[in-house]
Coordinates of C-alpha atoms in Angstrom, one line a residue:
Chain A
M1 CA 35.3 -46.3 -49.1
I2 CA 34.8 -42.0 -48.0
A3 CA 31.0 -43.5 -47.0
A4 CA 32.1 -46.2 -45.3
L5 CA 34.6 -43.9 -43.4
A6 CA 31.5 -41.8 -42.0
T7 CA 29.1 -44.8 -41.2
R8 CA 31.5 -47.5 -39.9
P9 CA 33.5 -46.4 -36.8
L10 CA 35.7 -49.3 -37.1
V11 CA 37.0 -48.5 -40.4
R12 CA 37.4 -44.9 -39.1
V13 CA 39.6 -46.0 -36.2
A14 CA 41.6 -48.9 -38.7
V15 CA 42.4 -46.1 -41.1
L16 CA 43.6 -43.3 -38.5
A17 CA 45.4 -45.6 -36.4
T18 CA 47.2 -47.1 -39.2
Y19 CA 47.7 -43.8 -40.7
I20 CA 48.9 -42.3 -37.1
L21 CA 51.5 -45.0 -36.9
L22 CA 52.7 -44.7 -40.3
V23 CA 53.4 -41.0 -40.1
S24 CA 54.7 -41.2 -36.4
W25 CA 57.2 -44.5 -37.3
T26 CA 58.2 -42.6 -40.8
R27 CA 58.9 -39.4 -39.1
A28 CA 61.2 -41.3 -36.3
L29 CA 63.3 -43.4 -38.8
A30 CA 63.4 -40.2 -41.3
S31 CA 64.8 -38.2 -38.5
N32 CA 68.0 -40.4 -38.4
V33 CA 68.8 -39.2 -42.3
P34 CA 71.5 -36.6 -41.7
N35 CA 69.9 -33.1 -42.5
A36 CA 66.6 -34.5 -43.2
Y37 CA 66.1 -34.4 -39.5
T38 CA 64.2 -30.8 -38.8
A39 CA 62.3 -31.5 -42.1
A40 CA 61.2 -34.8 -41.1
I41 CA 59.7 -33.6 -37.7
V42 CA 58.1 -30.7 -39.3
I43 CA 56.3 -32.7 -42.0
G44 CA 55.3 -35.4 -39.4
G45 CA 53.9 -32.9 -37.4
L46 CA 51.8 -31.5 -40.3
A47 CA 50.8 -34.7 -41.4
L48 CA 49.3 -35.3 -38.0
V49 CA 47.3 -32.3 -37.9
L50 CA 45.9 -33.8 -41.2
T51 CA 43.9 -35.9 -39.4
G52 CA 41.8 -33.2 -37.3
V53 CA 40.5 -31.7 -40.9
A54 CA 37.2 -33.3 -41.0
V55 CA 36.2 -33.5 -37.5
P56 CA 34.2 -30.6 -36.2
F57 CA 36.2 -28.3 -33.4
D58 CA 33.7 -28.9 -31.2
R59 CA 34.2 -32.8 -31.1
L60 CA 38.0 -32.6 -31.4
G61 CA 38.0 -30.6 -28.0
L62 CA 38.7 -27.0 -29.3
G63 CA 35.3 -25.2 -28.8
R64 CA 35.6 -21.6 -27.5
S65 CA 33.6 -21.9 -24.5
R66 CA 35.5 -21.3 -21.1
L67 CA 38.8 -21.0 -23.1
G68 CA 40.9 -19.1 -20.0
L69 CA 40.2 -21.7 -17.8
R70 CA 41.3 -24.6 -20.2
I71 CA 44.3 -22.5 -21.2
L72 CA 45.2 -22.4 -17.2
G73 CA 44.4 -26.2 -17.1
G74 CA 47.3 -26.7 -20.0
L75 CA 49.9 -25.0 -17.6
A76 CA 48.7 -26.7 -14.7
L77 CA 49.3 -30.0 -16.5
A78 CA 52.7 -28.8 -17.8
V79 CA 53.7 -28.4 -14.6
V80 CA 52.8 -32.1 -13.5
L81 CA 54.7 -33.2 -16.7
L82 CA 57.8 -31.1 -16.0
V83 CA 57.7 -31.6 -12.3
P84 CA 60.3 -35.0 -12.5
A85 CA 62.6 -32.8 -14.4
A86 CA 62.5 -29.8 -12.7
A87 CA 63.4 -31.6 -9.8
R88 CA 66.8 -33.1 -11.4
A89 CA 67.3 -30.1 -13.5
G90 CA 71.1 -30.6 -13.1
A91 CA 70.3 -34.3 -15.4
A92 CA 67.8 -32.5 -17.7
P93 CA 68.6 -32.0 -21.4
V94 CA 68.8 -28.5 -23.1
L95 CA 66.5 -28.2 -26.2
P96 CA 68.5 -26.5 -28.8
A97 CA 67.2 -23.2 -30.3
F98 CA 66.6 -24.9 -33.8
L99 CA 64.5 -27.4 -32.8
A100 CA 61.8 -25.0 -31.2
V101 CA 59.6 -25.0 -34.4
P102 CA 59.5 -28.6 -34.6
A103 CA 58.8 -28.8 -31.2
I104 CA 55.9 -26.7 -31.5
V105 CA 54.5 -28.5 -34.4
V106 CA 54.7 -32.2 -33.3
S107 CA 53.4 -31.3 -30.2
I108 CA 50.2 -29.8 -31.5
G109 CA 50.2 -32.2 -34.3
E110 CA 50.0 -35.0 -32.0
E111 CA 47.6 -34.0 -29.7
I112 CA 45.0 -33.5 -32.5
A113 CA 46.1 -37.0 -33.6
F114 CA 45.7 -38.9 -30.6
R115 CA 43.3 -36.8 -28.1
G116 CA 41.6 -35.2 -30.9
A117 CA 40.5 -37.4 -34.3
L118 CA 41.5 -40.8 -32.9
Y119 CA 39.9 -40.1 -29.6
V120 CA 36.6 -39.0 -31.3
A121 CA 36.7 -41.8 -33.7
L122 CA 37.3 -44.5 -30.9
E123 CA 34.6 -42.8 -28.4
D124 CA 32.3 -43.3 -31.2
L125 CA 33.2 -47.1 -31.7
G126 CA 33.2 -47.7 -27.7
G127 CA 32.7 -44.8 -25.9
A128 CA 34.9 -43.1 -23.3
P129 CA 37.2 -46.2 -22.0
T130 CA 37.7 -47.2 -25.6
A131 CA 39.1 -43.6 -26.4
I132 CA 41.2 -43.4 -23.4
I133 CA 42.8 -46.7 -23.4
G134 CA 42.7 -47.1 -27.0
S135 CA 44.6 -43.5 -27.8
T136 CA 47.2 -44.1 -24.8
A137 CA 48.3 -47.6 -26.3
L138 CA 48.6 -46.2 -29.9
W139 CA 50.2 -43.3 -28.7
T140 CA 52.7 -45.6 -26.9
A141 CA 53.2 -47.3 -29.7
A142 CA 53.8 -44.6 -32.1
H143 CA 56.8 -43.7 -29.9
A144 CA 58.0 -47.1 -29.7
L145 CA 60.7 -45.9 -32.6
S146 CA 62.0 -42.8 -31.4
H147 CA 62.3 -43.7 -27.5
P148 CA 64.4 -46.7 -25.7
P149 CA 61.8 -49.1 -24.0
E150 CA 62.4 -48.3 -20.6
F151 CA 60.9 -44.9 -21.6
L152 CA 57.7 -46.3 -22.9
F153 CA 56.0 -46.7 -19.1
A154 CA 56.4 -42.9 -18.8
V155 CA 55.2 -42.2 -22.1
A156 CA 52.2 -44.2 -21.8
A157 CA 51.5 -42.6 -18.3
A158 CA 51.6 -39.3 -19.8
G159 CA 49.1 -40.3 -22.6
L160 CA 47.0 -41.5 -20.1
L161 CA 47.0 -38.6 -17.9
L162 CA 46.6 -36.3 -21.4
G163 CA 43.6 -38.4 -22.3
L164 CA 42.1 -38.3 -18.9
W165 CA 42.0 -34.9 -18.8
R166 CA 40.3 -34.7 -22.5
W167 CA 37.9 -36.9 -21.2
A168 CA 37.0 -35.3 -17.9
C169 CA 37.2 -31.7 -19.7
K170 CA 36.0 -32.7 -23.2
D171 CA 38.9 -30.1 -23.8
L172 CA 42.0 -30.6 -26.3
V173 CA 43.2 -27.1 -25.6
G174 CA 44.9 -27.7 -22.3
P175 CA 47.1 -30.9 -23.5
I176 CA 48.1 -29.0 -26.5
V177 CA 49.1 -26.1 -23.8
G178 CA 50.5 -28.8 -21.8
H179 CA 52.5 -31.1 -24.5
L180 CA 53.5 -27.7 -26.0
I181 CA 55.3 -26.2 -22.8
A182 CA 56.5 -29.6 -21.9
D183 CA 58.3 -30.0 -25.2
L184 CA 59.7 -26.5 -25.4
A185 CA 61.2 -26.9 -22.0
L186 CA 62.9 -30.1 -22.9
Chain B
M1 CA 46.1 -41.4 -9.1
V2 CA 47.1 -41.4 -12.7
T3 CA 49.3 -38.1 -12.0
V4 CA 51.0 -40.3 -9.3
V5 CA 51.9 -42.8 -12.0
Y6 CA 53.1 -40.5 -14.2
L7 CA 55.4 -38.8 -11.8
V8 CA 56.6 -42.4 -10.8
A9 CA 57.1 -43.5 -14.1
A10 CA 58.8 -40.1 -15.0
W11 CA 61.0 -40.3 -12.2
M12 CA 62.3 -44.1 -13.3
V13 CA 64.3 -42.8 -16.6
A14 CA 66.4 -40.1 -17.6
P15 CA 64.5 -36.0 -17.7
G16 CA 63.1 -35.3 -20.9
F17 CA 60.6 -35.9 -23.9
Y18 CA 62.5 -36.3 -26.8
D19 CA 59.5 -35.9 -28.9
G20 CA 60.6 -36.8 -32.5
F21 CA 64.5 -37.2 -31.5
T22 CA 66.1 -40.1 -29.6
P23 CA 68.1 -39.4 -26.5
Q24 CA 71.7 -39.1 -26.8
Q25 CA 74.2 -41.5 -25.0
P26 CA 75.5 -39.5 -22.0
Y27 CA 78.6 -37.4 -23.2
H28 CA 81.9 -38.5 -21.6
F29 CA 83.7 -35.2 -20.4
V30 CA 87.5 -34.7 -19.4
C31 CA 86.1 -31.7 -17.0
P32 CA 82.4 -32.3 -16.3
P33 CA 79.9 -29.3 -15.3
I34 CA 79.5 -29.3 -11.6
H35 CA 75.7 -30.6 -12.0
Y36 CA 76.9 -33.4 -14.0
S37 CA 76.7 -37.1 -12.4
G38 CA 78.2 -40.2 -13.5
N39 CA 80.7 -39.4 -15.6
Q40 CA 82.9 -41.6 -17.7
P41 CA 86.2 -40.9 -18.9
P42 CA 86.3 -40.2 -23.1
T43 CA 88.2 -42.8 -25.2
N44 CA 90.7 -42.2 -27.7
G45 CA 90.1 -43.0 -31.3
H46 CA 92.7 -44.9 -33.9
L47 CA 92.4 -45.6 -37.8
D48 CA 95.2 -47.3 -39.9
V49 CA 93.9 -45.5 -43.6
K50 CA 95.0 -48.0 -46.2
V51 CA 97.1 -47.1 -49.3
I52 CA 95.5 -48.1 -52.3
G53 CA 97.4 -47.9 -55.6
G54 CA 99.5 -45.0 -54.4
V55 CA 96.1 -43.2 -53.4
S56 CA 95.1 -43.0 -49.2
D57 CA 91.3 -45.0 -49.2
A58 CA 88.4 -43.0 -47.8
N59 CA 87.7 -43.8 -44.4
V60 CA 86.2 -42.4 -41.1
A61 CA 88.5 -42.1 -37.9
F62 CA 86.2 -41.8 -34.4
T63 CA 86.5 -42.5 -31.2
D64 CA 85.2 -45.7 -29.5
D65 CA 82.5 -43.4 -27.8
A66 CA 81.8 -41.8 -31.0
Q67 CA 82.3 -37.8 -29.6
V68 CA 84.4 -36.9 -32.5
L69 CA 84.5 -38.3 -36.0
V70 CA 86.9 -37.6 -38.7
D71 CA 85.4 -38.5 -42.6
L72 CA 88.6 -38.5 -45.1
L73 CA 87.8 -38.8 -48.7
P74 CA 90.0 -40.8 -51.3
G75 CA 93.5 -39.3 -51.2
S76 CA 93.2 -37.1 -48.2
F77 CA 96.4 -37.8 -47.7
D78 CA 100.0 -37.2 -49.0
V79 CA 101.1 -40.8 -48.9
T80 CA 104.8 -40.9 -50.5
G81 CA 106.6 -44.1 -49.5
K82 CA 103.4 -45.2 -47.2
T83 CA 101.6 -48.3 -47.1
S84 CA 99.0 -47.0 -44.9
V85 CA 98.4 -43.6 -42.6
A86 CA 97.7 -43.9 -38.7
V87 CA 95.0 -41.5 -37.6
D88 CA 94.7 -40.8 -33.8
I89 CA 92.2 -38.9 -32.0
K90 CA 93.0 -38.1 -28.2
P91 CA 91.0 -36.4 -25.6
V92 CA 93.3 -33.3 -24.2
S93 CA 93.7 -33.1 -20.6
P94 CA 94.0 -31.2 -18.5
C95 CA 91.2 -29.1 -20.4
P96 CA 92.5 -26.1 -21.8
K97 CA 90.7 -23.0 -20.5
P98 CA 91.3 -20.3 -23.1
P99 CA 90.5 -16.9 -22.1
G100 CA 87.2 -15.6 -23.7
L101 CA 86.2 -19.0 -24.8
T102 CA 83.6 -21.5 -23.2
Y103 CA 84.4 -24.9 -24.1
A104 CA 80.9 -27.3 -24.8
T105 CA 83.1 -30.1 -25.7
N106 CA 86.2 -31.7 -24.5
A107 CA 89.6 -30.6 -26.8
Y108 CA 90.6 -33.1 -28.8
M109 CA 94.4 -33.7 -30.3
I110 CA 94.0 -35.0 -33.7
T111 CA 97.3 -36.3 -35.3
A112 CA 97.9 -38.2 -38.6
A113 CA 101.1 -40.0 -39.7
A114 CA 101.0 -38.2 -43.1
P115 CA 100.1 -34.4 -44.0
L116 CA 96.5 -34.0 -45.1
V117 CA 96.1 -32.8 -48.2
K118 CA 92.3 -32.7 -48.9
K119 CA 89.8 -31.2 -47.0
A120 CA 88.1 -33.4 -44.4
T121 CA 85.2 -33.6 -42.2
L122 CA 85.0 -32.9 -38.3
V123 CA 82.2 -34.0 -36.8
M124 CA 82.2 -33.2 -32.9
R125 CA 79.0 -34.5 -30.6
Y126 CA 78.3 -32.4 -27.3
S127 CA 75.9 -33.2 -24.3
D128 CA 72.2 -32.3 -24.6
L129 CA 72.6 -31.1 -20.9
I130 CA 74.4 -27.8 -21.9
P131 CA 73.9 -25.1 -24.1
A132 CA 74.9 -25.6 -27.6
P133 CA 78.4 -24.8 -29.0
S134 CA 77.9 -22.1 -32.0
N135 CA 81.7 -22.3 -32.6
I136 CA 84.7 -25.2 -33.5
Y137 CA 88.1 -23.7 -32.5
H138 CA 91.5 -25.0 -33.4
A139 CA 94.8 -24.7 -32.2
D140 CA 98.2 -25.7 -32.8
S141 CA 99.1 -26.5 -29.2
P142 CA 96.7 -26.8 -26.0
D143 CA 97.8 -23.7 -25.0
G144 CA 96.3 -21.5 -27.9
P145 CA 96.0 -19.4 -29.6
W146 CA 92.6 -20.9 -30.2
T147 CA 91.0 -19.9 -33.5
S148 CA 87.3 -20.1 -34.6
I149 CA 86.8 -21.9 -37.9
P150 CA 83.2 -21.7 -40.1
V151 CA 80.6 -24.5 -38.9
Q152 CA 78.3 -26.1 -41.2
S153 CA 74.6 -26.5 -39.9
E154 CA 74.0 -29.6 -37.8
A155 CA 73.4 -32.7 -40.1
Q156 CA 72.1 -34.6 -36.7
P157 CA 70.8 -32.9 -33.4
F158 CA 73.9 -32.4 -31.0
T159 CA 76.7 -32.4 -33.0
I160 CA 78.5 -29.7 -34.6
N161 CA 80.3 -30.0 -38.3
A162 CA 83.6 -28.0 -40.0
T163 CA 85.5 -28.5 -42.6
I164 CA 89.2 -28.9 -42.1
D165 CA 92.0 -28.6 -44.0
K166 CA 94.8 -29.4 -41.3
F167 CA 94.8 -31.6 -38.0
G168 CA 95.8 -30.4 -34.7
Y169 CA 93.9 -29.5 -31.6
Y170 CA 89.9 -29.2 -31.8
A171 CA 87.1 -27.8 -29.8
A172 CA 83.6 -26.5 -29.7
G173 CA 82.4 -23.9 -27.9
Y174 CA 81.7 -20.1 -27.6
P175 CA 82.7 -16.9 -26.6
S176 CA 81.7 -16.3 -22.9
S177 CA 80.2 -13.2 -23.6
A178 CA 77.7 -14.6 -26.0
V179 CA 74.5 -15.5 -24.8
S180 CA 74.0 -19.3 -25.4
H181 CA 71.1 -20.9 -26.8
G182 CA 69.4 -21.4 -23.7
G183 CA 70.6 -21.5 -20.1
P184 CA 71.3 -24.6 -18.4
N185 CA 68.1 -25.9 -17.3
S186 CA 69.6 -26.5 -13.7
Q187 CA 68.6 -23.1 -13.2
L188 CA 65.8 -22.0 -15.3
L189 CA 63.5 -25.2 -15.1
P190 CA 62.6 -25.2 -11.6
I191 CA 62.2 -21.1 -11.8
A192 CA 60.0 -21.5 -14.6
I193 CA 58.2 -24.3 -13.0
A194 CA 57.5 -21.7 -10.0
V195 CA 56.5 -18.8 -12.1
L196 CA 53.8 -21.6 -13.9
I197 CA 52.5 -22.8 -10.5
V198 CA 52.3 -18.8 -9.0
G199 CA 50.4 -18.2 -12.4
V200 CA 48.0 -20.7 -12.2
L201 CA 47.3 -20.0 -8.4
L202 CA 47.1 -16.6 -9.4
A203 CA 45.0 -16.4 -12.6
G204 CA 43.1 -19.5 -11.3
I205 CA 41.4 -18.1 -8.1
P206 CA 39.7 -15.0 -9.9
L207 CA 38.2 -17.3 -12.6
A208 CA 36.8 -19.3 -9.3
I209 CA 35.7 -16.6 -8.3
V210 CA 33.7 -15.4 -11.5
R211 CA 32.7 -19.0 -12.0
R212 CA 31.2 -19.0 -8.5
R213 CA 29.3 -16.0 -9.1
G214 CA 28.1 -17.2 -12.5
A215 CA 26.6 -20.2 -11.1
A216 CA 25.1 -18.1 -8.1
Q217 CA 23.6 -15.5 -10.1
E218 CA 21.9 -18.4 -12.4
G219 CA 20.9 -20.5 -9.0
E220 CA 18.9 -16.9 -7.3
P221 CA 15.2 -16.5 -7.6
D222 CA 14.3 -14.0 -10.0
D223 CA 12.3 -11.3 -7.8
S224 CA 10.8 -9.5 -10.4
E225 CA 8.2 -12.1 -11.3
P226 CA 5.4 -12.9 -9.2

């Protein structure tokens, strides 16, 4: 099994995709249990971080070159993600303070899982187009239980935007920074 | 191109990412905040608690819009001579405005046709568009005085809970002098976005200059070589 994971990209993609979907859906369902809410999100986020453990930092897009520029790119991504809400700020939700830590953990976990480990496995399987489209499709499916259907188009568009950044800049720092700021703001 | 697609897609739905938690139903205010549009009036709640074997049954009274919920244990009421106990929950209008307090929810009048003899759990939902309340307040009259009662940790997001031993008027809020959990996004978010844009531009220009100089130096012919 371990050998197949290392040598067969299709097996790696199948195992990672199944794991990520199960974690995301379990997290969404568990967060509805009274008093289990914060723990479910934090544990779910940490379980997603685990997907990146066996992948070298450089391949994940977490190398240290041009770090300042990539963080700056993350800030620019955050601006794009938040503009639709900022333009209608009166209708934008206020994140309760106790949700700040879960928001940080889950945004980092999701980026490492979707645009990190899964992206790398999909790229090994079929190149960049497969990685961008596949990671966006799975990202959208993973949010299906936590978001009403009408939100999923926006979720997919955000996933595609972050996936294209990952491909064009070979960078995961920007998507992490952008996702984290956006989650904390709303 | 994808940026435009995202902006259009995000514009078509309510703002917010709701990463890990489901967006709530819009709160129905008696007195909506200034920036709140599309408000619906809040609804009442009514429950007839059955008396079985001389003991009032366990049940949950709630408003039809699920903004207030009262969880009643078996034997919660003194049911002498009764076959059922009516429990009513009604939003209070006009909104009480006690000095020194800011309410994040409607005030509700909770009444029952029999005295409460066991503690009940009160759950009040609040809007995700305003700062979270830190206290639940109780009064015997809408004119007050309003007193704070101990609250429990949030079992669900955007709810505040307390154990109560009497009915009356209840509302969730915070002292007006208190720093709430985050300010209204109507003021902070546009400012934060403006600061981010300025930050990206100010930091980006020096970084671009440094990169251009580096690239130019790499491309220069080396004069020391013959």
